[in-house]
Amino acid sequence: MLQLNFSGYDLETGTDEAGRGCLAGPVTAAAVILPLNFENKTLNDSKQLSEKTREKLKPIIEEQAISFAITHLHPDEIDEINILNASMKGMQECILKLNQIPEFIIVDGNRMLNAKLGLKNTVGKQFSEKEIELLKSIPNQSIIKGDAKFMSIAAASVLAKTYRDEYMDKIHEEFPMYNWKQNKGYPTKEHREAIKKYGPTKYHRMSFRLLPDQLELLFED
């Protein structure tokens, strides 16, 4: 079973994201505060779990969490501020959405959550000075492979993955030829063949290399 707490604070939140390597769709972030009596032997890094197991864990996490939040950052914002900054900003937005201010934040990866704040982007949420100061005031620790070590990060990874998958299933209905219901926007051979045949959509990340031999692509409305 994963560890429950890193900092010793009661209100410790774990945060993670899903969809960073995709060619289409949002990068989705989640933050979760779990109670100190939380137990679950199945919970793990979402990548290590089957879709069926993730779907079973989702309501358990949502019902037992002290607080949780989800944020989608869409392709126009990803293209403007880059995927790394978008991933971090999504997690920062989740912290601000929680119904309790965390005493400590643990984040999956090797970058501090408050390393870059107040990006001057033209799309998406603009942080106020008060919000920036709040995010700066909360101590946080990045943990490499944290989603396989700590329950709250693993829980965040499960929520980020399941909410993003639901989003991709929804937009699949609009553009079924890309088969996002199956590939979730990742750069599979099938997905790239569809981009080559039909061109990119409004959901594709135009700052990404959509095709290996990328030429100018036509925009598909």
CSV table of N, CA and C in Angstrom, one decimal, residues 50-154:
chain,number,residue,atom,x,y,z
A,50,SER,N,-5.9,-0.7,-14.6
A,50,SER,CA,-6.8,-0.8,-15.8
A,50,SER,C,-7.8,0.3,-15.8
A,51,GLU,N,-8.4,0.5,-16.9
A,51,GLU,CA,-9.5,1.5,-17.0
A,51,GLU,C,-10.7,1.1,-16.1
A,52,LYS,N,-11.0,-0.2,-16.0
A,52,LYS,CA,-12.0,-0.6,-15.1
A,52,LYS,C,-11.7,-0.3,-13.6
A,53,THR,N,-10.5,-0.5,-13.2
A,53,THR,CA,-10.1,-0.2,-11.8
A,53,THR,C,-10.1,1.3,-11.6
A,54,ARG,N,-9.6,2.1,-12.5
A,54,ARG,CA,-9.7,3.5,-12.3
A,54,ARG,C,-11.1,4.0,-12.2
A,55,GLU,N,-12.0,3.4,-12.9
A,55,GLU,CA,-13.4,3.8,-12.8
A,55,GLU,C,-14.0,3.4,-11.5
A,56,LYS,N,-13.6,2.3,-10.9
A,56,LYS,CA,-14.1,1.9,-9.6
A,56,LYS,C,-13.5,2.8,-8.5
A,57,LEU,N,-12.3,3.3,-8.7
A,57,LEU,CA,-11.6,4.1,-7.7
A,57,LEU,C,-12.1,5.5,-7.7
A,58,LYS,N,-12.6,6.0,-8.8
A,58,LYS,CA,-13.0,7.4,-9.0
A,58,LYS,C,-14.0,7.8,-7.9
A,59,PRO,N,-15.2,7.1,-7.8
A,59,PRO,CA,-16.2,7.5,-6.8
A,59,PRO,C,-15.7,7.3,-5.4
A,60,ILE,N,-14.8,6.4,-5.1
A,60,ILE,CA,-14.3,6.2,-3.8
A,60,ILE,C,-13.5,7.4,-3.4
A,61,ILE,N,-12.6,7.8,-4.3
A,61,ILE,CA,-11.8,9.0,-4.0
A,61,ILE,C,-12.7,10.2,-3.8
A,62,GLU,N,-13.6,10.4,-4.7
A,62,GLU,CA,-14.5,11.6,-4.6
A,62,GLU,C,-15.3,11.6,-3.3
A,63,GLU,N,-15.8,10.5,-2.9
A,63,GLU,CA,-16.6,10.4,-1.7
A,63,GLU,C,-15.8,10.6,-0.4
A,64,GLN,N,-14.6,10.0,-0.4
A,64,GLN,CA,-13.9,10.0,0.8
A,64,GLN,C,-12.9,11.2,1.0
A,65,ALA,N,-12.6,11.9,-0.1
A,65,ALA,CA,-11.6,13.0,-0.1
A,65,ALA,C,-12.2,14.1,0.8
A,66,ILE,N,-11.3,14.8,1.5
A,66,ILE,CA,-11.7,16.1,2.2
A,66,ILE,C,-12.1,17.1,1.1
A,67,SER,N,-11.3,17.1,0.0
A,67,SER,CA,-11.6,18.1,-1.1
A,67,SER,C,-10.8,17.6,-2.3
A,68,PHE,N,-11.4,17.8,-3.5
A,68,PHE,CA,-10.7,17.5,-4.7
A,68,PHE,C,-11.1,18.6,-5.8
A,69,ALA,N,-10.3,18.7,-6.8
A,69,ALA,CA,-10.5,19.7,-7.9
A,69,ALA,C,-9.9,19.2,-9.2
A,70,ILE,N,-10.6,19.5,-10.3
A,70,ILE,CA,-10.2,19.1,-11.6
A,70,ILE,C,-10.0,20.4,-12.5
A,71,THR,N,-9.0,20.4,-13.4
A,71,THR,CA,-8.9,21.5,-14.3
A,71,THR,C,-8.5,21.0,-15.7
A,72,HIS,N,-9.2,21.4,-16.7
A,72,HIS,CA,-8.7,21.1,-18.1
A,72,HIS,C,-8.1,22.4,-18.6
A,73,LEU,N,-6.9,22.3,-19.2
A,73,LEU,CA,-6.3,23.3,-19.9
A,73,LEU,C,-6.2,22.9,-21.4
A,74,HIS,N,-6.9,23.7,-22.2
A,74,HIS,CA,-7.2,23.3,-23.6
A,74,HIS,C,-6.0,23.7,-24.6
A,75,PRO,N,-6.1,23.2,-25.8
A,75,PRO,CA,-5.0,23.3,-26.8
A,75,PRO,C,-4.6,24.8,-27.1
A,76,ASP,N,-5.5,25.7,-27.1
A,76,ASP,CA,-5.1,27.1,-27.4
A,76,ASP,C,-4.2,27.6,-26.3
A,77,GLU,N,-4.4,27.2,-25.1
A,77,GLU,CA,-3.6,27.7,-24.0
A,77,GLU,C,-2.3,26.9,-23.9
A,78,ILE,N,-2.3,25.6,-24.2
A,78,ILE,CA,-1.1,24.8,-24.3
A,78,ILE,C,-0.2,25.3,-25.4
A,79,ASP,N,-0.8,25.7,-26.5
A,79,ASP,CA,0.0,26.2,-27.6
A,79,ASP,C,0.7,27.6,-27.3
A,80,GLU,N,0.0,28.3,-26.4
A,80,GLU,CA,0.5,29.7,-26.1
A,80,GLU,C,1.6,29.6,-25.0
A,81,ILE,N,1.5,28.8,-24.0
A,81,ILE,CA,2.4,28.8,-22.9
A,81,ILE,C,3.3,27.6,-22.8
A,82,ASN,N,3.1,26.6,-23.6
A,82,ASN,CA,3.8,25.3,-23.8
A,82,ASN,C,3.3,24.3,-22.8
A,83,ILE,N,3.5,23.1,-23.1
A,83,ILE,CA,2.8,22.0,-22.4
A,83,ILE,C,3.3,21.9,-20.9
A,84,LEU,N,4.6,22.1,-20.7
A,84,LEU,CA,5.1,22.0,-19.3
A,84,LEU,C,4.5,23.1,-18.5
A,85,ASN,N,4.5,24.3,-18.9
A,85,ASN,CA,3.8,25.4,-18.2
A,85,ASN,C,2.3,25.2,-18.0
A,86,ALA,N,1.7,24.6,-19.0
A,86,ALA,CA,0.2,24.3,-18.9
A,86,ALA,C,0.0,23.3,-17.9
A,87,SER,N,0.8,22.2,-17.8
A,87,SER,CA,0.6,21.2,-16.9
A,87,SER,C,0.7,21.7,-15.4
A,88,MET,N,1.7,22.6,-15.2
A,88,MET,CA,1.9,23.2,-13.9
A,88,MET,C,0.8,24.1,-13.6
A,89,LYS,N,0.4,24.9,-14.5
A,89,LYS,CA,-0.7,25.9,-14.3
A,89,LYS,C,-2.0,25.2,-14.0
A,90,GLY,N,-2.3,24.1,-14.7
A,90,GLY,CA,-3.5,23.3,-14.4
A,90,GLY,C,-3.5,22.8,-12.9
A,91,MET,N,-2.3,22.4,-12.4
A,91,MET,CA,-2.3,21.9,-11.0
A,91,MET,C,-2.4,23.1,-10.1
A,92,GLN,N,-1.8,24.2,-10.4
A,92,GLN,CA,-2.0,25.4,-9.6
A,92,GLN,C,-3.5,25.9,-9.5
A,93,GLU,N,-4.2,25.8,-10.7
A,93,GLU,CA,-5.6,26.2,-10.7
A,93,GLU,C,-6.4,25.2,-9.8
A,94,CYS,N,-6.0,23.9,-9.8
A,94,CYS,CA,-6.7,23.0,-8.9
A,94,CYS,C,-6.6,23.3,-7.5
A,95,ILE,N,-5.4,23.8,-7.1
A,95,ILE,CA,-5.1,24.1,-5.7
A,95,ILE,C,-6.1,25.3,-5.3
A,96,LEU,N,-6.2,26.2,-6.2
A,96,LEU,CA,-7.1,27.4,-5.9
A,96,LEU,C,-8.6,27.0,-5.8
A,97,LYS,N,-9.0,25.9,-6.5
A,97,LYS,CA,-10.4,25.5,-6.5
A,97,LYS,C,-10.7,24.7,-5.2
A,98,LEU,N,-9.8,24.1,-4.5
A,98,LEU,CA,-10.1,23.3,-3.3
A,98,LEU,C,-10.9,24.1,-2.3
A,99,ASN,N,-11.8,23.4,-1.6
A,99,ASN,CA,-12.6,24.2,-0.7
A,99,ASN,C,-11.9,24.4,0.7
A,100,GLN,N,-10.7,23.9,0.8
A,100,GLN,CA,-9.9,24.2,2.0
A,100,GLN,C,-8.5,24.5,1.5
A,101,ILE,N,-7.8,25.5,2.1
A,101,ILE,CA,-6.5,25.8,1.7
A,101,ILE,C,-5.5,24.8,2.2
A,102,PRO,N,-4.7,24.1,1.4
A,102,PRO,CA,-3.8,23.1,1.9
A,102,PRO,C,-2.7,23.7,2.7
A,103,GLU,N,-2.2,22.8,3.7
A,103,GLU,CA,-1.1,23.2,4.5
A,103,GLU,C,0.2,22.9,3.8
A,104,PHE,N,0.1,21.9,2.9
A,104,PHE,CA,1.3,21.4,2.2
A,104,PHE,C,0.9,20.8,0.9
A,105,ILE,N,1.7,20.9,-0.1
A,105,ILE,CA,1.4,20.3,-1.4
A,105,ILE,C,2.5,19.4,-1.8
A,106,ILE,N,2.1,18.2,-2.3
A,106,ILE,CA,3.1,17.3,-2.9
A,106,ILE,C,2.7,17.1,-4.4
A,107,VAL,N,3.7,17.2,-5.3
A,107,VAL,CA,3.4,17.2,-6.7
A,107,VAL,C,4.3,16.1,-7.4
A,108,ASP,N,3.7,15.4,-8.3
A,108,ASP,CA,4.4,14.4,-9.0
A,108,ASP,C,5.4,15.0,-10.0
A,109,GLY,N,6.6,14.5,-10.0
A,109,GLY,CA,7.6,15.1,-10.9
A,109,GLY,C,8.8,15.7,-10.3
A,110,ASN,N,9.5,16.5,-11.0
A,110,ASN,CA,10.8,17.1,-10.4
A,110,ASN,C,10.7,18.6,-10.4
A,111,ARG,N,9.6,19.2,-10.5
A,111,ARG,CA,9.5,20.7,-10.6
A,111,ARG,C,8.5,21.2,-9.5
A,112,MET,N,9.0,22.2,-8.7
A,112,MET,CA,8.2,22.7,-7.7
A,112,MET,C,6.9,23.4,-8.2
A,113,LEU,N,5.8,23.2,-7.6
A,113,LEU,CA,4.5,23.7,-8.1
A,113,LEU,C,4.5,25.2,-8.2
A,114,ASN,N,5.1,25.9,-7.4
A,114,ASN,CA,5.1,27.4,-7.4
A,114,ASN,C,6.3,28.0,-8.1
A,115,ALA,N,7.0,27.2,-8.9
A,115,ALA,CA,8.2,27.6,-9.6
A,115,ALA,C,8.0,28.8,-10.6
A,116,LYS,N,6.8,28.7,-11.2
A,116,LYS,CA,6.5,29.7,-12.2
A,116,LYS,C,5.0,30.1,-12.1
A,117,LEU,N,4.8,31.4,-11.7
A,117,LEU,CA,3.4,31.8,-11.5
A,117,LEU,C,3.2,33.2,-12.2
A,118,GLY,N,1.9,33.4,-12.5
A,118,GLY,CA,1.6,34.7,-13.1
A,118,GLY,C,2.0,34.8,-14.6
A,119,LEU,N,1.9,33.7,-15.4
A,119,LEU,CA,2.3,33.8,-16.8
A,119,LEU,C,1.3,34.8,-17.5
A,120,LYS,N,1.9,35.6,-18.4
A,120,LYS,CA,1.1,36.6,-19.1
A,120,LYS,C,0.4,36.0,-20.3
A,121,ASN,N,-0.5,35.0,-20.1
A,121,ASN,CA,-1.1,34.4,-21.2
A,121,ASN,C,-2.4,35.2,-21.6
A,122,THR,N,-2.8,35.0,-22.8
A,122,THR,CA,-4.0,35.8,-23.3
A,122,THR,C,-5.3,34.9,-23.3
A,123,VAL,N,-5.1,33.6,-23.1
A,123,VAL,CA,-6.3,32.7,-23.0
A,123,VAL,C,-6.2,32.0,-21.7
A,124,GLY,N,-7.4,31.5,-21.2
A,124,GLY,CA,-7.4,30.8,-19.9
A,124,GLY,C,-7.4,31.7,-18.7
A,125,LYS,N,-7.3,31.1,-17.6
A,125,LYS,CA,-7.4,31.8,-16.3
A,125,LYS,C,-6.2,32.7,-16.1
A,126,GLN,N,-6.5,33.9,-15.6
A,126,GLN,CA,-5.4,34.9,-15.3
A,126,GLN,C,-5.4,34.9,-13.7
A,127,PHE,N,-4.2,34.6,-13.2
A,127,PHE,CA,-4.1,34.7,-11.7
A,127,PHE,C,-4.0,36.1,-11.2
A,128,SER,N,-4.8,36.3,-10.1
A,128,SER,CA,-4.7,37.6,-9.5
A,128,SER,C,-3.4,37.6,-8.6
A,129,GLU,N,-3.0,38.8,-8.1
A,129,GLU,CA,-1.9,38.9,-7.2
A,129,GLU,C,-2.2,38.2,-5.9
A,130,LYS,N,-3.4,38.2,-5.4
A,130,LYS,CA,-3.8,37.5,-4.2
A,130,LYS,C,-3.6,36.0,-4.4
A,131,GLU,N,-4.0,35.5,-5.6
A,131,GLU,CA,-3.9,34.1,-5.8
A,131,GLU,C,-2.5,33.7,-6.0
A,132,ILE,N,-1.7,34.5,-6.6
A,132,ILE,CA,-0.2,34.2,-6.7
A,132,ILE,C,0.4,34.1,-5.3
A,133,GLU,N,0.1,35.1,-4.5
A,133,GLU,CA,0.7,35.1,-3.1
A,133,GLU,C,0.2,33.9,-2.3
A,134,LEU,N,-1.0,33.5,-2.5
A,134,LEU,CA,-1.5,32.3,-1.8
A,134,LEU,C,-0.7,31.1,-2.2
A,135,LEU,N,-0.5,30.9,-3.5
A,135,LEU,CA,0.2,29.7,-4.0
A,135,LEU,C,1.6,29.8,-3.6
A,136,LYS,N,2.2,30.9,-3.5
A,136,LYS,CA,3.6,31.1,-3.0
A,136,LYS,C,3.8,30.7,-1.6
A,137,SER,N,2.7,31.0,-0.8
A,137,SER,CA,2.7,30.8,0.6
A,137,SER,C,2.6,29.4,1.1
A,138,ILE,N,2.2,28.5,0.2
A,138,ILE,CA,2.0,27.1,0.6
A,138,ILE,C,3.3,26.3,0.3
A,139,PRO,N,3.9,25.7,1.4
A,139,PRO,CA,5.1,24.9,1.1
A,139,PRO,C,4.8,23.7,0.2
A,140,ASN,N,5.7,23.3,-0.7
A,140,ASN,CA,5.4,22.2,-1.5
A,140,ASN,C,6.7,21.5,-1.9
A,141,GLN,N,6.5,20.2,-2.2
A,141,GLN,CA,7.6,19.3,-2.5
A,141,GLN,C,7.3,18.5,-3.8
A,142,SER,N,8.2,18.5,-4.8
A,142,SER,CA,8.1,17.7,-5.9
A,142,SER,C,8.7,16.3,-5.6
A,143,ILE,N,8.1,15.3,-6.0
A,143,ILE,CA,8.5,13.9,-5.7
A,143,ILE,C,8.5,13.1,-7.0
A,144,ILE,N,9.7,12.7,-7.5
A,144,ILE,CA,9.8,11.9,-8.7
A,144,ILE,C,9.1,10.5,-8.5
A,145,LYS,N,8.2,10.2,-9.4
A,145,LYS,CA,7.4,9.0,-9.3
A,145,LYS,C,6.5,9.0,-8.1
A,146,GLY,N,6.1,10.2,-7.7
A,146,GLY,CA,5.3,10.4,-6.5
A,146,GLY,C,3.9,9.7,-6.6
A,147,ASP,N,3.4,9.5,-7.9
A,147,ASP,CA,2.1,8.9,-8.1
A,147,ASP,C,2.2,7.4,-7.7
A,148,ALA,N,3.4,6.8,-7.6
A,148,ALA,CA,3.6,5.4,-7.2
A,148,ALA,C,4.0,5.3,-5.8
A,149,LYS,N,4.1,6.4,-5.1
A,149,LYS,CA,4.6,6.4,-3.7
A,149,LYS,C,3.6,6.9,-2.7
A,150,PHE,N,2.8,8.0,-3.1
A,150,PHE,CA,1.9,8.6,-2.1
A,150,PHE,C,0.4,8.6,-2.6
A,151,MET,N,-0.5,8.3,-1.7
A,151,MET,CA,-1.9,8.1,-2.0
A,151,MET,C,-2.5,9.3,-2.6
A,152,SER,N,-2.2,10.5,-2.1
A,152,SER,CA,-2.9,11.6,-2.6
A,152,SER,C,-2.5,12.0,-4.0
A,153,ILE,N,-1.2,11.7,-4.4
A,153,ILE,CA,-0.8,12.0,-5.7
A,153,ILE,C,-1.4,10.9,-6.6
A,154,ALA,N,-1.4,9.6,-6.2
A,154,ALA,CA,-2.0,8.6,-6.9
A,154,ALA,C,-3.5,8.9,-7.2
